XYZ file of C-alpha atoms in Angstrom:
763
model
C -29.322 45.638 31.330
C -27.162 45.371 28.211
C -24.151 43.087 28.349
C -21.177 43.102 26.032
C -21.457 40.505 23.312
C -19.148 37.482 23.717
C -17.340 38.514 20.520
C -16.413 41.872 22.081
C -15.414 40.223 25.329
C -13.169 37.907 23.330
C -11.490 40.804 21.564
C -10.788 42.615 24.829
C -9.485 39.496 26.581
C -7.226 38.575 23.674
C -5.163 41.750 24.109
C -4.236 40.683 27.623
C -3.514 37.115 26.608
C -1.139 37.945 23.774
C 1.572 39.134 26.121
C 1.384 35.893 28.097
C 2.069 33.617 25.114
C 5.751 32.630 25.374
C 5.817 29.554 23.136
C 8.974 29.728 21.005
C 9.170 28.843 17.298
C 10.789 25.504 16.541
C 14.271 25.585 15.035
C 14.557 24.030 11.551
C 16.261 20.648 11.477
C 19.865 20.561 10.306
C 18.887 17.882 7.824
C 16.549 20.219 5.928
C 17.882 20.981 2.469
C 19.029 24.455 1.600
C 17.748 24.143 -1.958
C 14.060 24.008 -0.955
C 11.754 26.996 -0.754
C 11.924 28.749 2.603
C 9.214 29.839 5.024
C 10.837 33.151 5.869
C 8.218 35.010 7.928
C 4.699 34.884 9.307
C 2.137 37.045 11.005
C -1.067 36.095 12.814
C -4.191 38.133 12.132
C -6.892 38.484 14.787
C -9.399 40.438 12.673
C -10.883 37.632 10.614
C -13.007 39.980 8.514
C -10.139 42.273 7.477
C -9.470 42.535 3.719
C -6.849 40.118 2.460
C -4.196 42.791 1.931
C -5.032 45.146 4.791
C -2.129 45.985 7.081
C -4.461 45.959 10.076
C -6.062 43.592 12.567
C -2.877 41.751 13.521
C -2.751 39.653 16.684
C 0.974 40.207 17.185
C 4.063 41.538 15.443
C 6.116 39.963 12.680
C 7.205 36.429 13.612
C 5.547 36.735 17.027
C 3.312 33.993 18.374
C -0.088 34.667 19.923
C -2.987 33.218 21.871
C -6.235 32.452 20.034
C -9.657 31.541 21.372
C -11.520 28.366 20.501
C -14.346 28.845 17.996
C -13.002 32.321 17.104
C -11.556 32.224 13.546
C -8.165 33.821 12.884
C -5.780 34.033 9.928
C -2.167 33.079 9.325
C -0.088 34.897 6.702
C 3.161 33.222 5.624
C 5.990 34.569 3.506
C 7.726 32.020 1.238
C 11.001 32.639 -0.580
C 11.788 30.604 -3.688
C 14.931 28.486 -3.618
C 16.069 29.990 -6.901
C 17.225 26.764 -8.521
C 13.994 25.318 -9.833
C 14.245 23.968 -13.390
C 12.290 26.805 -14.963
C 9.923 29.664 -14.406
C 6.998 27.622 -15.672
C 7.385 24.989 -12.959
C 4.218 25.021 -10.855
C 4.447 24.712 -7.092
C 1.448 24.294 -4.882
C 1.703 24.441 -1.123
C -0.251 22.911 1.689
C -0.390 23.598 5.427
C 0.422 21.152 8.194
C -0.069 21.444 11.944
C 1.478 19.914 15.036
C -0.645 19.731 18.190
C 1.156 19.760 21.532
C 4.393 18.534 20.000
C 2.819 15.473 18.352
C 3.101 14.265 14.782
C 2.761 16.679 11.888
C -0.610 16.298 10.173
C -2.193 17.652 7.007
C -4.506 20.568 7.680
C -8.060 19.668 6.563
C -10.416 22.116 4.856
C -13.704 22.191 6.775
C -15.951 25.196 7.174
C -17.169 26.905 10.357
C -19.602 27.386 12.018
C -21.811 25.791 9.362
C -19.878 22.721 8.172
C -21.844 21.997 5.024
C -20.096 21.534 1.691
C -22.739 22.489 -0.843
C -22.153 23.868 -4.324
C -25.013 24.898 -6.615
C -23.618 25.738 -10.071
C -24.975 28.761 -11.871
C -26.957 27.330 -14.779
C -27.456 30.815 -16.191
C -23.823 30.821 -17.374
C -22.852 29.957 -20.945
C -22.829 26.126 -21.087
C -19.814 26.244 -23.381
C -17.693 27.808 -20.654
C -18.589 25.333 -17.926
C -19.462 22.086 -19.707
C -17.631 19.769 -22.086
C -19.656 17.587 -24.478
C -17.797 14.274 -24.792
C -19.977 12.575 -27.364
C -22.387 13.927 -29.920
C -22.549 17.396 -31.420
C -20.705 20.111 -29.389
C -23.968 22.081 -29.419
C -25.860 19.172 -27.855
C -26.058 21.090 -24.570
C -28.028 24.326 -24.512
C -29.316 26.736 -21.883
C -33.052 27.391 -21.804
C -35.475 29.187 -19.525
C -38.675 27.880 -18.062
C -40.245 30.942 -16.515
C -37.649 32.308 -14.103
C -35.840 28.999 -13.659
C -32.924 28.249 -16.008
C -32.257 24.701 -17.129
C -29.951 22.793 -19.442
C -31.264 20.748 -22.372
C -29.081 17.840 -23.504
C -29.935 16.360 -26.908
C -28.347 13.229 -28.390
C -28.090 12.349 -32.062
C -27.086 8.939 -33.374
C -24.955 8.282 -30.338
C -25.543 8.908 -26.657
C -24.627 12.339 -25.342
C -22.437 12.904 -22.294
C -21.650 16.363 -20.924
C -19.091 16.884 -18.160
C -19.409 19.846 -15.812
C -16.168 21.790 -15.379
C -17.116 23.103 -11.952
C -14.423 23.469 -9.318
C -15.104 22.379 -5.787
C -12.244 22.341 -3.320
C -13.519 19.057 -1.896
C -14.623 15.687 -3.269
C -18.296 15.266 -4.127
C -20.086 12.506 -2.215
C -23.662 13.403 -3.190
C -25.013 14.765 -6.453
C -28.600 15.811 -7.011
C -30.285 17.131 -10.134
C -33.859 17.654 -11.287
C -34.603 15.948 -14.613
C -37.537 16.313 -16.981
C -38.018 13.499 -19.485
C -39.958 13.737 -22.721
C -42.919 11.394 -23.132
C -40.974 8.994 -25.342
C -40.783 5.232 -24.854
C -37.064 5.297 -25.675
C -36.246 8.330 -23.519
C -34.000 8.404 -20.515
C -31.338 10.283 -18.577
C -28.582 9.671 -16.087
C -25.614 10.869 -14.053
C -21.949 10.167 -14.814
C -19.680 9.825 -11.775
C -16.349 8.238 -10.887
C -15.027 9.586 -14.200
C -11.419 8.818 -15.156
C -11.543 9.359 -18.908
C -13.919 8.925 -21.862
C -13.486 5.145 -21.721
C -13.550 4.650 -17.958
C -16.379 5.929 -15.787
C -19.511 4.962 -13.829
C -23.105 5.668 -14.793
C -26.577 5.402 -13.308
C -29.456 5.850 -15.732
C -33.243 5.711 -15.855
C -35.468 5.112 -18.860
C -39.073 6.016 -19.554
C -39.721 2.280 -19.852
C -39.139 2.046 -16.078
C -35.588 0.691 -15.973
C -32.932 1.805 -13.494
C -29.436 0.642 -14.479
C -26.026 1.068 -12.831
C -23.040 0.397 -15.137
C -19.288 0.636 -14.904
C -17.330 1.345 -18.094
C -13.788 -0.038 -18.376
C -11.912 0.649 -21.621
C -15.234 1.501 -23.218
C -16.947 -1.779 -22.287
C -19.954 -1.687 -19.949
C -20.364 -4.038 -16.996
C -23.821 -4.208 -15.418
C -23.544 -3.662 -11.651
C -27.211 -3.424 -10.660
C -30.642 -2.957 -12.192
C -34.225 -2.554 -11.067
C -37.585 -1.268 -12.252
C -39.779 1.527 -10.965
C -42.380 3.985 -12.187
C -40.752 6.797 -14.158
C -42.637 10.039 -14.771
C -42.376 12.191 -17.869
C -43.151 15.796 -18.633
C -42.405 17.171 -15.151
C -39.391 17.733 -12.941
C -38.244 14.814 -10.782
C -35.162 14.611 -8.585
C -32.285 12.187 -9.182
C -29.688 11.796 -6.414
C -26.581 9.644 -6.044
C -24.501 9.288 -2.888
C -21.096 7.606 -3.065
C -19.204 5.970 -0.221
C -15.953 4.169 -1.037
C -17.130 1.317 -3.328
C -20.847 1.899 -2.879
C -23.351 4.150 -4.611
C -26.942 4.766 -3.512
C -29.339 6.101 -6.127
C -32.621 7.795 -5.258
C -35.393 8.788 -7.633
C -38.368 11.018 -6.912
C -37.108 12.513 -3.644
C -36.515 9.097 -2.108
C -39.604 7.361 -3.504
C -37.280 4.779 -5.066
C -33.834 3.731 -3.814
C -31.203 1.377 -5.223
C -27.780 0.597 -3.722
C -24.978 -0.923 -5.795
C -21.468 -2.023 -4.802
C -18.440 -1.995 -7.106
C -15.286 -4.110 -6.856
C -13.031 -1.065 -6.505
C -13.195 2.360 -4.906
C -15.135 4.969 -6.866
C -12.693 7.754 -7.813
C -13.525 11.370 -7.130
C -14.300 13.133 -10.369
C -16.164 15.813 -12.241
C -19.918 15.466 -12.692
C -21.549 14.331 -15.925
C -25.042 14.270 -17.451
C -26.196 11.571 -19.877
C -29.021 10.936 -22.366
C -29.294 7.895 -24.679
C -29.064 8.158 -28.468
C -31.931 9.857 -30.259
C -33.438 11.433 -27.136
C -33.244 14.580 -25.058
C -33.800 15.571 -21.441
C -33.815 18.752 -19.386
C -31.711 19.231 -16.232
C -32.060 21.857 -13.483
C -31.116 22.598 -9.876
C -27.802 20.776 -9.873
C -26.471 20.395 -6.309
C -23.035 18.986 -5.458
C -22.302 18.099 -1.838
C -19.216 16.952 0.016
C -18.973 15.167 3.340
C -18.786 17.779 6.118
C -16.647 17.265 9.189
C -15.747 19.225 12.308
C -12.112 18.481 13.198
C -10.186 20.099 16.041
C -8.644 22.560 13.600
C -9.273 23.337 9.944
C -8.957 25.747 7.048
C -12.307 27.461 6.641
C -13.897 29.811 4.154
C -12.742 33.415 4.367
C -15.493 36.020 4.491
C -13.453 38.839 2.917
C -11.625 37.184 0.011
C -12.007 34.336 -2.436
C -9.790 31.338 -2.961
C -6.851 32.406 -5.104
C -7.235 36.152 -4.628
C -3.801 37.720 -5.101
C -1.755 39.003 -2.193
C 0.589 41.982 -2.008
C 3.883 42.339 -0.156
C 2.980 42.983 3.496
C 5.607 41.075 5.500
C 8.991 42.891 5.457
C 11.325 39.954 5.872
C 12.666 38.738 2.522
C 14.754 41.194 0.528
C 14.011 39.483 -2.794
C 11.460 40.708 -5.294
C 7.816 40.033 -4.515
C 6.419 37.609 -7.080
C 2.876 36.884 -6.002
C 0.942 34.502 -3.797
C -2.722 34.311 -2.834
C -5.303 33.746 -0.173
C -6.594 30.264 0.540
C -10.300 29.870 1.278
C -11.993 26.551 2.137
C -9.263 24.590 0.355
C -6.196 22.695 1.500
C -3.911 23.544 -1.445
C -2.779 26.921 -2.750
C -3.125 28.133 -6.291
C -0.005 27.296 -8.343
C 3.069 29.514 -8.089
C 5.389 29.451 -11.078
C 8.181 31.832 -10.051
C 11.728 30.463 -9.824
C 12.932 33.330 -7.653
C 11.661 36.031 -5.353
C 9.126 35.622 -2.601
C 5.378 35.262 -2.148
C 2.779 35.544 0.611
C -0.050 33.153 1.430
C -2.888 33.710 3.887
C -4.824 30.894 5.562
C -8.164 31.352 7.429
C -8.186 28.947 10.378
C -10.370 27.940 13.303
C -9.643 25.863 16.411
C -12.792 24.249 17.830
C -13.646 23.681 21.488
C -15.507 20.447 20.710
C -14.929 18.461 17.524
C -16.113 15.206 15.950
C -15.802 12.334 18.381
C -16.222 14.816 21.240
C -12.520 15.617 20.900
C -11.648 18.834 22.696
C -9.162 21.673 22.719
C -8.200 22.947 26.141
C -6.666 26.150 27.417
C -2.898 25.779 27.087
C -2.893 23.525 24.033
C -0.390 24.595 21.380
C -0.539 24.386 17.585
C 2.529 24.846 15.376
C 2.213 25.373 11.614
C 4.428 24.779 8.598
C 3.974 24.938 4.870
C 4.897 21.953 2.731
C 5.079 21.202 -0.949
C 2.222 19.293 -2.551
C 4.309 16.131 -2.185
C 4.623 16.787 1.562
C 8.208 18.105 1.729
C 8.488 20.749 4.480
C 9.786 24.166 3.570
C 12.801 25.310 5.542
C 11.262 27.340 8.381
C 13.297 30.385 9.327
C 10.291 31.445 11.380
C 7.619 29.004 12.500
C 4.242 30.170 13.843
C 2.824 28.713 17.049
C -0.477 29.622 18.691
C -1.552 28.918 22.230
C -5.203 27.991 22.764
C -7.557 29.602 25.264
C -11.214 28.770 25.914
C -13.147 32.027 26.420
C -14.965 32.518 29.728
C -18.558 31.189 29.694
C -17.971 29.469 26.352
C -19.372 25.984 25.748
C -19.001 25.544 21.989
C -20.684 22.486 20.520
C -24.281 22.526 19.331
C -27.809 22.427 20.766
C -29.729 19.188 20.502
C -32.583 19.502 18.035
C -36.088 20.664 19.102
C -35.351 20.607 22.838
C -37.663 21.128 25.771
C -35.686 21.766 28.987
C -32.015 20.809 28.616
C -30.449 22.986 31.328
C -28.481 24.488 32.738
C -29.359 22.355 35.762
C -27.872 22.888 39.223
C -26.891 20.163 41.679
C -27.249 20.740 45.419
C -23.534 21.502 45.668
C -23.711 24.247 43.027
C -22.283 22.302 40.083
C -24.073 23.070 36.812
C -24.923 20.783 33.915
C -25.994 21.251 30.324
C -26.965 18.705 27.653
C -25.681 19.145 24.100
C -23.753 17.658 21.170
C -20.084 18.228 20.266
C -20.648 19.066 16.594
C -23.330 19.168 13.932
C -21.411 16.475 12.034
C -21.198 14.003 14.924
C -24.452 13.497 16.817
C -23.667 12.210 20.274
C -25.160 13.113 23.631
C -22.856 14.940 26.025
C -23.305 16.053 29.608
C -21.060 19.062 30.201
C -20.399 20.337 33.705
C -19.257 23.600 35.287
C -17.822 23.780 38.796
C -17.090 27.518 38.662
C -20.484 29.108 38.134
C -20.613 28.669 34.372
C -17.174 30.143 33.603
C -15.823 26.878 32.164
C -17.388 23.606 31.022
C -16.118 20.036 30.580
C -17.771 16.828 29.419
C -18.358 14.298 32.202
C -18.136 10.484 31.853
C -17.795 10.718 28.089
C -16.558 7.156 27.722
C -19.948 5.838 28.884
C -22.309 8.200 27.070
C -25.399 6.705 25.318
C -24.830 5.128 21.913
C -27.923 6.626 20.271
C -27.266 9.709 18.180
C -29.981 11.332 16.065
C -30.686 13.843 18.843
C -34.009 15.257 17.717
C -36.893 15.581 20.224
C -35.215 15.907 23.621
C -36.070 16.904 27.188
C -34.671 16.457 30.692
C -35.617 16.923 34.338
C -33.412 16.911 37.456
C -34.660 14.954 40.468
C -32.929 13.095 43.307
C -29.417 13.972 42.056
C -30.207 12.433 38.671
C -30.885 13.961 35.263
C -33.611 11.958 33.515
C -33.809 12.475 29.746
C -36.431 11.558 27.174
C -35.100 11.242 23.635
C -37.137 10.737 20.459
C -35.351 9.744 17.249
C -36.974 9.103 13.883
C -37.785 5.529 14.887
C -37.691 5.143 18.668
C -38.074 6.818 22.041
C -35.419 6.245 24.721
C -34.789 7.088 28.348
C -31.324 8.095 29.556
C -30.224 9.110 33.047
C -27.095 10.737 34.488
C -26.097 11.000 38.158
C -24.904 14.468 39.174
C -21.934 15.200 41.450
C -24.107 15.278 44.595
C -25.267 11.695 44.050
C -24.462 9.649 47.154
C -23.270 6.501 45.427
C -21.917 7.092 41.907
C -21.395 10.805 41.250
C -20.937 12.143 37.704
C -21.723 8.881 35.955
C -24.238 7.639 33.438
C -26.968 5.582 35.091
C -29.223 4.635 32.143
C -28.213 4.550 28.481
C -30.581 3.920 25.598
C -33.453 2.325 27.527
C -36.172 1.806 24.908
C -39.772 2.699 25.713
C -41.636 3.186 22.401
C -41.464 3.013 18.604
C -44.276 5.230 17.289
C -44.823 5.844 13.616
C -42.348 8.555 12.615
C -43.731 12.029 13.359
C -43.274 15.022 11.032
C -41.261 16.631 13.846
C -39.647 14.692 16.689
C -40.826 16.151 20.019
C -40.554 15.056 23.639
C -40.916 16.247 27.207
C -40.567 14.686 30.636
C -41.848 15.363 34.173
C -41.095 13.779 37.551
C -43.664 13.091 40.294
C -43.024 12.982 44.035
C -43.126 9.179 44.253
C -40.333 8.844 41.653
C -42.629 8.002 38.770
C -41.878 9.629 35.411
C -44.321 11.024 32.870
C -43.118 11.194 29.276
C -44.771 12.634 26.190
C -43.603 12.163 22.582
C -44.811 12.501 19.017
C -46.364 10.202 16.463
C -47.453 10.549 12.860
C -50.825 12.065 13.834
C -51.063 12.258 17.638
C -48.966 12.692 20.745
C -48.602 9.950 23.341
C -48.219 9.899 27.114
C -46.504 7.109 28.988
C -45.931 6.688 32.737
C -42.943 4.889 34.282
C -43.578 3.479 37.736
C -41.143 4.171 40.612
C -39.647 0.703 40.092
C -38.906 1.387 36.415
C -41.810 -0.243 34.528
C -43.478 1.693 31.706
C -47.241 1.519 31.397
C -49.384 1.542 28.270
C -49.456 4.447 25.843
C -52.147 7.062 26.351
C -53.233 8.610 23.057
C -54.048 12.290 23.502
C -57.241 13.465 21.752
C -57.715 10.181 19.913
C -61.241 11.252 18.962
C -60.141 14.472 17.243
C -59.210 14.818 13.531
C -56.454 17.386 13.988
C -52.783 16.386 13.916
C -51.054 17.080 17.251
C -47.505 18.051 18.169
C -45.446 20.467 20.286
C -46.178 18.934 23.723
C -44.759 20.468 26.897
C -45.076 19.215 30.486
C -44.511 20.585 33.982
C -45.166 19.047 37.402
C -47.364 20.939 39.839
C -48.756 20.433 43.309
C -50.316 17.133 44.389
C -48.533 15.219 41.576
C -50.662 16.846 38.896
C -48.751 17.067 35.612
C -49.751 19.955 33.348
C -49.769 19.378 29.579
C -50.037 21.815 26.663
C -49.790 20.979 22.960
C -50.532 22.289 19.459
C -52.789 21.287 16.571
C -52.048 21.607 12.862
C -55.054 23.926 12.524
C -53.327 26.686 14.520
C -54.807 25.666 17.838
C -53.209 25.357 21.286
C -54.609 23.135 24.040
C -54.225 22.471 27.760
C -54.998 19.408 29.914
C -53.977 17.919 33.245
C -52.741 14.410 33.903
C -54.069 13.410 37.316
C -52.255 11.076 39.758
C -54.567 8.191 38.780
C -53.432 8.469 35.138
C -56.589 10.115 33.792
C -56.691 13.287 31.701
C -58.958 16.228 32.417
C -61.051 17.584 29.511
C -59.078 19.647 27.018
C -59.240 23.435 27.170
C -58.502 25.565 24.133
C -55.748 28.112 24.738
C -55.599 29.741 21.295
C -56.697 29.432 17.683
C -54.070 31.853 16.358
C -50.897 29.774 16.188
C -49.183 29.233 12.854
C -50.284 26.315 10.697
C -47.013 25.662 8.860
C -44.983 22.549 9.619
C -42.347 24.707 11.293
C -44.928 26.127 13.731
C -45.645 22.890 15.582
C -43.514 23.790 18.628
C -44.980 27.256 19.227
C -45.644 26.755 22.948
C -42.715 27.453 25.269
C -41.855 25.024 28.088
C -44.584 25.508 30.687
C -43.846 27.561 33.806
C -45.288 26.446 37.163
C -45.758 29.114 39.864
C -45.854 27.259 43.215
C -47.058 30.188 45.330
C -50.322 30.541 43.416
C -50.512 26.930 42.193
C -50.846 28.275 38.655
C -49.275 27.686 35.266
C -48.050 30.256 32.740
C -48.652 29.186 29.136
C -46.530 31.280 26.768
C -47.019 30.814 23.046
C -46.191 32.413 19.696
C -49.056 33.347 17.380
C -48.799 33.365 13.584
C -48.125 37.114 13.576
C -44.884 36.373 15.446
C -45.599 37.945 18.857
C -45.674 36.125 22.189
C -48.822 35.867 24.328
C -49.592 34.446 27.752
C -52.538 32.805 29.460
C -52.520 31.671 33.096
C -54.217 28.552 34.458
C -55.300 28.909 38.080
C -55.579 26.198 40.702
C -59.126 25.405 39.565
C -57.998 24.874 35.983
C -59.534 28.109 34.711
C -57.817 30.051 31.925
C -57.214 33.799 32.180
C -57.630 36.142 29.236
C -54.768 36.253 26.733
C -52.173 38.994 27.282
C -49.569 40.101 24.757
C -46.093 39.775 26.204
C -44.051 41.888 23.802
C -44.534 43.917 20.637
C -41.420 42.413 19.095
C -41.767 39.406 16.809
C -39.883 36.299 17.903
C -37.859 33.980 15.703
C -39.431 30.647 14.732
C -37.646 27.671 13.187
C -34.304 29.479 13.267
C -32.260 26.385 12.436
C -34.795 23.903 11.115
C -36.074 23.289 14.640
C -39.813 23.988 14.174
C -39.523 25.820 17.472
C -39.941 29.264 18.991
C -36.680 30.956 20.007
C -37.668 31.762 23.592
C -37.643 30.374 27.124
C -39.191 31.300 30.501
C -38.771 30.504 34.190
C -40.539 31.250 37.466
C -38.988 33.364 40.211
C -41.412 33.509 43.107
C -44.579 35.145 41.756
C -42.766 36.456 38.689
C -42.176 34.988 35.256
C -38.948 35.830 33.442
C -38.723 35.440 29.685
C -35.829 35.375 27.220
C -36.577 35.662 23.519
C -34.750 36.174 20.223
C -35.997 39.052 18.117
C -36.898 37.839 14.630
C -35.483 40.895 12.839
C -32.260 41.675 14.680
C -31.636 38.197 16.128
C -30.558 39.885 19.370
C -31.479 38.327 22.720
C -34.024 40.213 24.874
C -35.286 39.864 28.437
C -38.638 40.761 29.963
C -40.473 39.792 33.140
C -43.690 40.289 35.077
C -44.087 42.154 38.303
C -45.599 40.333 41.279
C -49.100 41.089 39.964
C -48.373 39.454 36.613
C -47.943 42.617 34.535
C -45.345 42.314 31.780
C -42.569 44.913 31.748
C -40.963 46.441 28.628
C -38.387 44.143 27.038
C -34.715 45.140 27.319
C -31.746 44.159 25.167
C -29.643 41.480 26.824
C -27.088 40.349 24.196
C -26.519 42.009 20.843
C -24.132 41.465 17.913
C -25.258 37.846 17.533
C -27.382 35.876 15.108
C -29.326 34.246 17.939
C -30.989 30.898 17.254
C -31.595 28.970 20.488
C -31.937 29.769 24.189
C -32.657 27.642 27.261
C -32.251 28.463 30.947
C -33.210 27.887 34.577
C -33.245 29.610 37.951
C -29.892 28.998 39.632
C -27.947 30.253 42.629
C -24.735 32.200 42.160
C -22.039 32.956 44.736
C -22.300 36.609 45.660
C -25.411 37.251 43.552
C -28.062 34.979 44.992
C -30.735 33.928 42.553
C -29.872 34.237 38.850
C -31.490 33.315 35.568
C -28.741 31.165 34.056
C -29.076 30.550 30.343
C -27.256 29.025 27.368
C -27.768 30.448 23.900
C -26.579 29.752 20.371
C -24.990 32.991 19.172
C -25.214 32.193 15.468
C -24.016 28.749 14.411
C -26.467 28.696 11.450
C -27.228 25.051 12.129
C -23.553 24.312 12.693
C -21.694 24.329 15.976
C -19.295 26.268 18.156
C -21.490 29.157 19.284
C -23.046 27.931 22.548
C -22.406 30.446 25.332
C -23.511 30.885 28.929
C -24.929 34.000 30.569
C -26.927 34.944 33.632
C -29.249 37.655 34.925
C -29.196 38.538 38.650
C -32.788 38.295 39.848
C -32.613 39.686 43.373
C -31.648 43.185 42.202
C -34.495 43.659 39.724
C -37.180 46.206 40.713
């Protein structure tokens, strides 16, 4: 069964919605001046990938409003006519975009990318240094490009005075973190540093290291240095070592050697945003490579994002037939909040803005169906242009769309189903704001809303995570870098306090930080909870009694040298909890936790798993088959294919069987996890997996005898990265495999979608 991709469904649904959008443009205020530039026309473009100057892909006609879907980028093209009385043709005007949500205050439109919110710029060091760098002190040829094998680097050499070189790299956002690899010569007087907070040649900030072991943070005011902080550490010479600074208001944090040494200094005034500089003291030289400039990413309700078909400043042509003056330029805007300068005193221009409206944003803020956004262009000083035509879009949330982002390295996280049919899923609102959300659907997965958001747990850092539904309560185990917590949420069928948080941030352990945070949870018939989580070398079991008291840690395989990770649990008959886990030598193991708290001897499942760090979670969540009292262990081998072994009621392992010829994605978004999930349906096992090559989502299942059927395409036209699901009941369809998948957020957010497979109709 092949379903339409959500992107195609969105495109089809949008056509019907456009006609229903009757929001009228706002009339310009009578107080607006007639001598300002005018916003004379607009047009909304649905086809986000269309070329900048294509006369195609429009969402509506000229000056017509439209409906747009959350997490589906669109573009706004605006025609601007010059007032004609500017002081001269060389006068530069730059424009910005503002928005008004639901008739509220006008706000500046931020520039934040989607779906991946990162702001990372890696300058091309193969370019001519003279075109991208300015040497402030020393000989103009003090900076030179060299090659070291295939890796280019810059060599900065100082004469009688220190050398400073400023990078003339344009980022459309302020840098908050700068990293560079430095190689110092074996010279007792050698050193290097980073210039930041630069105002002019006499006023700037500097952090520097010396081969003598000194780390110094200085602020220069009118050419005079003031020592802000200093320390000592071991400095290496003759090989590449990373220097990093992160700025935050008045504070800078310096790291050396990939975090081996850290120093934080605070200034008495805010650090200004500036270009980046490199420094070496007089009479020395140093090499610099792999310069990385990062900004602070955010995920607001709406933002200007990067266009995928044009660059910032690419010139426009005359497409909008409104102004009868001569066309005198304009450009596209990409991942920036200010246009390129326009110097014409007359005529008109066109500007195109790539925009996105998010379902869930930082702070778990939301956009709902029926919200409205109006737009206007303003001068750089914030003066609105007279709007002869003002664009307004109406928001719609697509059917079965969740948005947000998966929690990291999850075991089971839903969708779960309450006894009354309500469905729940656990996730985060945005990659840039880690907070735990319970979202709920009362209409069979068509729409989702957060529940009891004002009382959600305070702990972010959602790394190892797992949940189980029992007694109208979702119990969740949550491992961060430092701690392990228990949370609990009451579902809508709870007799006393429906749809409310019951337990937030209940601490149960603080193991030494594991290489990968992992966790799973199982519930026993008496109400006791079994949790498993990671440590630096081993995995640990802990049992919570029915009255809420945690017992002592049980170290799994304490007598074995291998490092353990990737645990997965499932409850079986007679309160036996089944456990599988991985070793760093490519092994997979199985044990049982008996009701008395003892573990059965380990059984080896495989020796063919991957041995890389990202392979630790290569075993899928275990599947218990009640009818045969057996367990299906599905796992990914290093070659990329999925295999299965069954454990019968006596604890005996069947021979390994290959599940599919297709290779399955591993570590798609820095998760160390296999992109697959399975459930039981009577005697059958159903499996969803993401193909490593196409990133499409596939479905396969066993017949009643356990024989795997050929895999079929389920969802295409996605860059699939995560999938989790469960057996649910659907009105009119009976049993379904309900699932949530990430359709290509690239480690960002906004691509979580719901789907389901009817199970009763399968042969």
